[in-house]
């Protein structure tokens, strides 16, 4: 099948007090229709930068993106975005938050049909009883469920997720990974997800794109995840193949993310080394396994969210 | 139990103690009038005390009772219950305040939304803001001089609106500038129309700030009314105060001050309840 998404020679330069900083350089990636791709890399390497260009919230300095045969210009509801914080509008109920987008996309449908769409997705993410609550009355995990429902309810051409579970405790994170996977199994949207978490990437993705360190970060290696779908976490954890892939990811993050850019592992390169605040994920490693930052933490204690 | 006692002590008893102490201090500094029979048989009133002409609490109560126990009575044009006078004032304040909000809110939005608009008009606003109602009033009279019978009222409304508007303008502008980028991104990603973005995102996000402005504006509108009534002679609580002063009935002045203060307090409490409602909604 033809590629659904094509990111070609994408570059992003930020003006900084010390002069222009080329954060991402010549980022190339093709994604097939219905494919779930994860983007993994050290904090500050430019993952969010790539994602927000895809979302149209930020302009590329060079290069371009083609989605379903059309060059992307600016934001639009043909891409469903889930951020780390769910960015729900606090004065609207969960239902109203989802409806805001549904009304935009399905404006030709009747009001009742639109309501049913929103209700369907809220029910699937497990919020049948909490639809009419405001974000303040919902737990962090429930809010992110609304965020996921809101993105899927648009029936977008592409789903963009930026560390969607990064702020959650590990138990809730497992729950929501399952929610996302279930929803995605019903409705195989083309997805690009940024994550820190090696296990999360392996559990959810068809392919894992590993980014080198910045500045001038680019695609380092791509890992195919061969596990059949639908997947069960337990089965994955019992497979030796899982641990081989996991080792490969950690090895990349600990060594080749640096060496590919001519850096020495553990020397504190790149802008990501400026802050000593550990990410929530790094502060609280998931069991079993670790996330990208945590894996790297053994040699590289200074990473930021 | 002890917790409950403590709450009651703090919430009820302490303000009462404060009130009693204030009344005592008032009594101490106020003047007394004692009738004295002179040698020729006539009775003369003799003043004494620290501030001879300041009526004390008891004297105030006795002389102004009739305004209080029948608060809505209308005996004559200038002899009405205290709440009736207050009502006249509230009506005109309400109108002026409404004008202030109707003009101030959009102005605040424009300032918050457009950097250029802000650069153009912020200096002017900063200069006009501190001008006293006593200074605006004559200008109002001049502007509406040819409006016939309603000239007086229009001048009063002009003064209230122009003085009360600024907190609404400035707080709304701050609120608009403080709308989180995340919320605006939602609008961008969903490609909401301008109207939808304004009414479903920007206004709800700004409401808490707007209500802070509204509360402060109401306080100013109520402050201004006394000055406006003194200058225009419109019937109302401020005008009553001024007339009674001119007639040497100083007890009424105290009554008016207390009434104005209480009404102002009630208005502010009401607005801050509303304000908190909108704060918690966001
Ligand atoms: N608006 C900006 N101006 C300047 N530098 C920025 C801006 N946004 C991001 N950066 C820098 O770009 C780099 C990549 O950031 P980001 O894409 O958020 O990283 P990641 O999501 O991989 O952690 C970081 O070093 C960050 O400091
Ligand atoms: Mg990021």
PDB file of C-alpha atoms in Angstrom, chain A residues 46-176:
ATOM      1  CA  UNK A  46      13.075  17.063  19.453  1.00  0.00           C
ATOM      2  CA  UNK A  47      10.265  14.505  19.555  1.00  0.00           C
ATOM      3  CA  UNK A  48       7.622  17.038  20.555  1.00  0.00           C
ATOM      4  CA  UNK A  49       8.973  19.430  17.968  1.00  0.00           C
ATOM      5  CA  UNK A  50       8.360  16.882  15.198  1.00  0.00           C
ATOM      6  CA  UNK A  51       4.920  16.064  16.553  1.00  0.00           C
ATOM      7  CA  UNK A  52       3.768  19.661  16.830  1.00  0.00           C
ATOM      8  CA  UNK A  53       4.844  20.295  13.243  1.00  0.00           C
ATOM      9  CA  UNK A  54       2.717  17.313  12.240  1.00  0.00           C
ATOM     10  CA  UNK A  55      -0.143  18.766  14.282  1.00  0.00           C
ATOM     11  CA  UNK A  56       0.318  22.031  12.406  1.00  0.00           C
ATOM     12  CA  UNK A  57       0.861  23.963  15.616  1.00  0.00           C
ATOM     13  CA  UNK A  58       4.394  24.833  14.608  1.00  0.00           C
ATOM     14  CA  UNK A  59       5.948  25.450  11.189  1.00  0.00           C
ATOM     15  CA  UNK A  60       8.760  23.440   9.711  1.00  0.00           C
ATOM     16  CA  UNK A  61      11.908  25.414   8.916  1.00  0.00           C
ATOM     17  CA  UNK A  62      12.552  23.128   5.964  1.00  0.00           C
ATOM     18  CA  UNK A  63      11.095  19.988   4.462  1.00  0.00           C
ATOM     19  CA  UNK A  64       7.461  19.000   4.356  1.00  0.00           C
ATOM     20  CA  UNK A  65       4.784  16.530   5.298  1.00  0.00           C
ATOM     21  CA  UNK A  66       2.293  14.809   3.025  1.00  0.00           C
ATOM     22  CA  UNK A  67      -0.775  13.279   4.662  1.00  0.00           C
ATOM     23  CA  UNK A  68      -3.092  11.131   2.536  1.00  0.00           C
ATOM     24  CA  UNK A  69      -1.741  12.668  -0.655  1.00  0.00           C
ATOM     25  CA  UNK A  70      -1.988  16.262   0.486  1.00  0.00           C
ATOM     26  CA  UNK A  71       0.722  18.573   1.702  1.00  0.00           C
ATOM     27  CA  UNK A  72       0.021  19.707   5.239  1.00  0.00           C
ATOM     28  CA  UNK A  73      -0.435  23.396   5.910  1.00  0.00           C
ATOM     29  CA  UNK A  74      -1.502  24.444   9.396  1.00  0.00           C
ATOM     30  CA  UNK A  75      -3.601  22.642  11.965  1.00  0.00           C
ATOM     31  CA  UNK A  76      -6.901  20.909  11.340  1.00  0.00           C
ATOM     32  CA  UNK A  77      -9.342  18.377  12.752  1.00  0.00           C
ATOM     33  CA  UNK A  78      -8.122  15.733  10.291  1.00  0.00           C
ATOM     34  CA  UNK A  79      -5.447  15.059  12.915  1.00  0.00           C
ATOM     35  CA  UNK A  80      -6.476  14.007  16.413  1.00  0.00           C
ATOM     36  CA  UNK A  81      -3.968  15.209  18.977  1.00  0.00           C
ATOM     37  CA  UNK A  82      -3.466  13.866  22.499  1.00  0.00           C
ATOM     38  CA  UNK A  83      -0.991  15.804  24.614  1.00  0.00           C
ATOM     39  CA  UNK A  84       0.730  14.839  27.831  1.00  0.00           C
ATOM     40  CA  UNK A  85      -1.759  16.932  29.752  1.00  0.00           C
ATOM     41  CA  UNK A  86      -5.214  16.364  28.330  1.00  0.00           C
ATOM     42  CA  UNK A  87      -5.922  20.111  27.794  1.00  0.00           C
ATOM     43  CA  UNK A  88      -9.633  19.691  28.372  1.00  0.00           C
ATOM     44  CA  UNK A  89     -11.628  22.881  28.651  1.00  0.00           C
ATOM     45  CA  UNK A  90     -12.468  23.049  32.353  1.00  0.00           C
ATOM     46  CA  UNK A  91     -15.820  24.797  31.951  1.00  0.00           C
ATOM     47  CA  UNK A  92     -17.186  21.993  29.769  1.00  0.00           C
ATOM     48  CA  UNK A  93     -18.223  18.496  30.753  1.00  0.00           C
ATOM     49  CA  UNK A  94     -16.422  15.481  29.289  1.00  0.00           C
ATOM     50  CA  UNK A  95     -19.271  15.166  26.809  1.00  0.00           C
ATOM     51  CA  UNK A  96     -19.111  18.825  25.768  1.00  0.00           C
ATOM     52  CA  UNK A  97     -15.359  18.611  25.338  1.00  0.00           C
ATOM     53  CA  UNK A  98     -15.757  15.715  22.923  1.00  0.00           C
ATOM     54  CA  UNK A  99     -18.748  17.337  21.212  1.00  0.00           C
ATOM     55  CA  UNK A 100     -16.788  20.500  20.483  1.00  0.00           C
ATOM     56  CA  UNK A 101     -14.696  18.551  17.980  1.00  0.00           C
ATOM     57  CA  UNK A 102     -17.454  16.233  16.779  1.00  0.00           C
ATOM     58  CA  UNK A 103     -19.625  19.245  15.915  1.00  0.00           C
ATOM     59  CA  UNK A 104     -16.783  20.627  13.799  1.00  0.00           C
ATOM     60  CA  UNK A 105     -16.075  17.447  11.875  1.00  0.00           C
ATOM     61  CA  UNK A 106     -19.552  15.960  11.436  1.00  0.00           C
ATOM     62  CA  UNK A 107     -21.427  19.198  10.865  1.00  0.00           C
ATOM     63  CA  UNK A 108     -23.598  17.529   8.248  1.00  0.00           C
ATOM     64  CA  UNK A 109     -24.865  14.906  10.708  1.00  0.00           C
ATOM     65  CA  UNK A 110     -27.873  15.541  12.914  1.00  0.00           C
ATOM     66  CA  UNK A 111     -27.417  16.718  16.457  1.00  0.00           C
ATOM     67  CA  UNK A 112     -28.568  13.327  17.728  1.00  0.00           C
ATOM     68  CA  UNK A 113     -26.090  11.450  15.545  1.00  0.00           C
ATOM     69  CA  UNK A 114     -23.278  13.653  16.759  1.00  0.00           C
ATOM     70  CA  UNK A 115     -24.252  13.075  20.348  1.00  0.00           C
ATOM     71  CA  UNK A 116     -24.204   9.330  19.725  1.00  0.00           C
ATOM     72  CA  UNK A 117     -20.703   9.498  18.270  1.00  0.00           C
ATOM     73  CA  UNK A 118     -19.411  11.314  21.346  1.00  0.00           C
ATOM     74  CA  UNK A 119     -21.252   8.951  23.660  1.00  0.00           C
ATOM     75  CA  UNK A 120     -19.879   5.912  21.878  1.00  0.00           C
ATOM     76  CA  UNK A 121     -16.251   6.930  22.284  1.00  0.00           C
ATOM     77  CA  UNK A 122     -16.698   8.052  25.877  1.00  0.00           C
ATOM     78  CA  UNK A 123     -18.273   4.696  26.667  1.00  0.00           C
ATOM     79  CA  UNK A 124     -15.515   2.743  24.967  1.00  0.00           C
ATOM     80  CA  UNK A 125     -12.860   4.503  27.042  1.00  0.00           C
ATOM     81  CA  UNK A 126     -14.851   3.597  30.157  1.00  0.00           C
ATOM     82  CA  UNK A 127     -16.507   6.893  30.973  1.00  0.00           C
ATOM     83  CA  UNK A 128     -20.159   5.928  30.497  1.00  0.00           C
ATOM     84  CA  UNK A 129     -20.936   7.086  34.030  1.00  0.00           C
ATOM     85  CA  UNK A 130     -18.783  10.191  34.018  1.00  0.00           C
ATOM     86  CA  UNK A 131     -19.769  11.822  30.729  1.00  0.00           C
ATOM     87  CA  UNK A 132     -21.445  14.763  32.348  1.00  0.00           C
ATOM     88  CA  UNK A 133     -18.714  15.539  34.813  1.00  0.00           C
ATOM     89  CA  UNK A 134     -16.327  18.415  34.469  1.00  0.00           C
ATOM     90  CA  UNK A 135     -12.572  17.821  34.325  1.00  0.00           C
ATOM     91  CA  UNK A 136     -12.167  19.052  37.901  1.00  0.00           C
ATOM     92  CA  UNK A 137     -14.324  16.145  39.074  1.00  0.00           C
ATOM     93  CA  UNK A 138     -12.278  13.583  37.131  1.00  0.00           C
ATOM     94  CA  UNK A 139      -9.013  11.923  38.090  1.00  0.00           C
ATOM     95  CA  UNK A 140      -5.950  12.539  35.952  1.00  0.00           C
ATOM     96  CA  UNK A 141      -6.383   9.144  34.323  1.00  0.00           C
ATOM     97  CA  UNK A 142     -10.042   9.781  33.527  1.00  0.00           C
ATOM     98  CA  UNK A 143      -9.192  13.152  32.005  1.00  0.00           C
ATOM     99  CA  UNK A 144      -6.718  11.487  29.704  1.00  0.00           C
ATOM    100  CA  UNK A 145      -9.415   8.991  28.740  1.00  0.00           C
ATOM    101  CA  UNK A 146     -11.519  11.969  27.660  1.00  0.00           C
ATOM    102  CA  UNK A 147      -8.531  13.266  25.710  1.00  0.00           C
ATOM    103  CA  UNK A 148      -8.234   9.931  23.896  1.00  0.00           C
ATOM    104  CA  UNK A 149     -11.982   9.758  23.216  1.00  0.00           C
ATOM    105  CA  UNK A 150     -11.908  13.300  21.884  1.00  0.00           C
ATOM    106  CA  UNK A 151      -9.122  12.472  19.435  1.00  0.00           C
ATOM    107  CA  UNK A 152     -10.710   9.226  18.174  1.00  0.00           C
ATOM    108  CA  UNK A 153     -14.178  10.779  17.912  1.00  0.00           C
ATOM    109  CA  UNK A 154     -12.927  13.047  15.136  1.00  0.00           C
ATOM    110  CA  UNK A 155     -12.248   9.956  12.972  1.00  0.00           C
ATOM    111  CA  UNK A 156      -9.034  11.701  11.964  1.00  0.00           C
ATOM    112  CA  UNK A 157      -6.705  10.679   9.150  1.00  0.00           C
ATOM    113  CA  UNK A 158      -3.996  10.493  11.746  1.00  0.00           C
ATOM    114  CA  UNK A 159      -3.599  10.257  15.491  1.00  0.00           C
ATOM    115  CA  UNK A 160      -0.791  12.190  17.184  1.00  0.00           C
ATOM    116  CA  UNK A 161       0.079  11.399  20.784  1.00  0.00           C
ATOM    117  CA  UNK A 162       2.773  13.192  22.776  1.00  0.00           C
ATOM    118  CA  UNK A 163       3.697  11.173  25.854  1.00  0.00           C
ATOM    119  CA  UNK A 164       0.007  10.689  26.533  1.00  0.00           C
ATOM    120  CA  UNK A 165       0.607   8.727  29.719  1.00  0.00           C
ATOM    121  CA  UNK A 166       3.691  10.528  30.934  1.00  0.00           C
ATOM    122  CA  UNK A 167       1.951  12.204  33.853  1.00  0.00           C
ATOM    123  CA  UNK A 168       0.193   9.119  35.170  1.00  0.00           C
ATOM    124  CA  UNK A 169       1.260   6.674  37.866  1.00  0.00           C
ATOM    125  CA  UNK A 170       2.373   3.307  36.543  1.00  0.00           C
ATOM    126  CA  UNK A 171      -0.845   1.460  37.348  1.00  0.00           C
ATOM    127  CA  UNK A 172      -3.048   4.011  35.623  1.00  0.00           C
ATOM    128  CA  UNK A 173      -0.574   4.084  32.767  1.00  0.00           C
ATOM    129  CA  UNK A 174      -0.997   0.325  32.217  1.00  0.00           C
ATOM    130  CA  UNK A 175      -4.758   0.741  32.303  1.00  0.00           C
ATOM    131  CA  UNK A 176      -4.733   3.522  29.759  1.00  0.00           C
TER     132      UNK A 176
END
